[in-house]
Amino acid sequence: MDLFHPPFCANQGCEHHDPAKDYSQYIAWGSYQTRTFGTVPRFRCLLCGKTFSSQTFRVDYYAKRLVDYENLSQRISSCESLSAIGRAIHASTDSVSNRVSRAARQVLALESELQGSRTSNEDLAADGFESFCVSQYFPNHITLLIGSDSQFVYAADHAALRRKGRMTEEQRKKRKGFDAVFQPPPRAIEDSFALIALEMLRIKDDGIHHPLTLWTDEHQAYPRALARNPHIARLLESGEILHRTISSRKPRTLKNPLFPVNYLDREIRKDLHEHVRETVCFGRNVNRQMERLTLYLFWHNYKKPHRARGRPESHALVAGYSQSQIEEKLPRVWTKRAWHSLIELADSMEKVWRHLYSTPLAAQVDYLPAYALK
């Protein structure tokens, strides 16, 4: 710790809050003792007067104990529940959930940084993964945008739905009672797909693929969502983007254009404990659920081989992401703190980072630590 040098000022309003600049306008400002991290040096910016410590720049800022984030992400992606993880690492479920939140923000920042290095040259497939949160009376539609060749997940967004299908008279009465407390947005799937479609524009700008084909099933909300965006509507009209549909009842084989989303549906069902069919483990909070999914998608995209019996590369490499950039940034993802003020997030990422999703029946807005927005 004695050799630590602050990379920039921690004050967002300071002109030295920029890691691209050479920062030397600071002085040592004492230190403090911790049981977990030992002696922690403090510093003071000579320009704005802000004081901060070496811990300010670590993922474990404000934490009282160390957790292996690599191990945590692997456990989350291996069908372990929060309770099981807590027992394994001797921590409460609240502590595990806190570390999952930190880890999710780290991988969101990593994805944001790596997007500029990709050169995508593949078609896309999009569809919704259906699960539930809080209760089966509150199903959800998690919209996924996936590379047709790489099976890399480019974006994900959550849409809350109203329970549908056959119900007994007692169940209908119960749903009516819930409707008085929580009503999902009337066009939730359409809004979610419109948000995901924005990432499709970035993929087209990054790549060399022409035209770009988007495959979906025949859900009526999808073309309406695409038509809402004037830029996408123009690209559809000019033929630079092609929207193709196929029945969801077609055999789910490798030749099916929707194979990427069908494949990921299966993987999520077996790898994320809360989405296993008829499980006693289920999500109680939408924002926490999306954080766990974010961590799982990181593992899927960057850690998991594209094929167990085939190409050993990760899904990210097959999708056209820079290997040198991944090798440079991946080792630092669990040590170097991600700053919200220094990155540009896609809208779907911003919702996960800032806990902007609404949880059915929640008594209050989700708590978000102040340091998460710095």
PDB file of C-alpha atoms in Angstrom, residues 2 25 57 80 167 182 235 260 324 342 367:
ATOM      1  CA  ASP A   2       2.934   2.345   0.563  1.00  0.00           C
ATOM      2  CA  GLN A  25      -1.660  17.127  -7.694  1.00  0.00           C
ATOM      3  CA  PHE A  57     -10.355   2.805  -5.962  1.00  0.00           C
ATOM      4  CA  GLU A  80     -26.139 -22.350  -6.617  1.00  0.00           C
ATOM      5  CA  MET A 167     -56.720 -20.191 -13.402  1.00  0.00           C
ATOM      6  CA  PHE A 182     -49.396  -3.516  -8.772  1.00  0.00           C
ATOM      7  CA  LEU A 235     -32.984   1.288 -42.069  1.00  0.00           C
ATOM      8  CA  PRO A 260     -29.408 -18.872 -30.279  1.00  0.00           C
ATOM      9  CA  SER A 324      -5.876  -8.212 -26.660  1.00  0.00           C
ATOM     10  CA  LEU A 342     -16.302   7.579 -16.088  1.00  0.00           C
ATOM     11  CA  TYR A 367     -31.772   1.083  -1.904  1.00  0.00           C
TER      12      TYR A 367
END
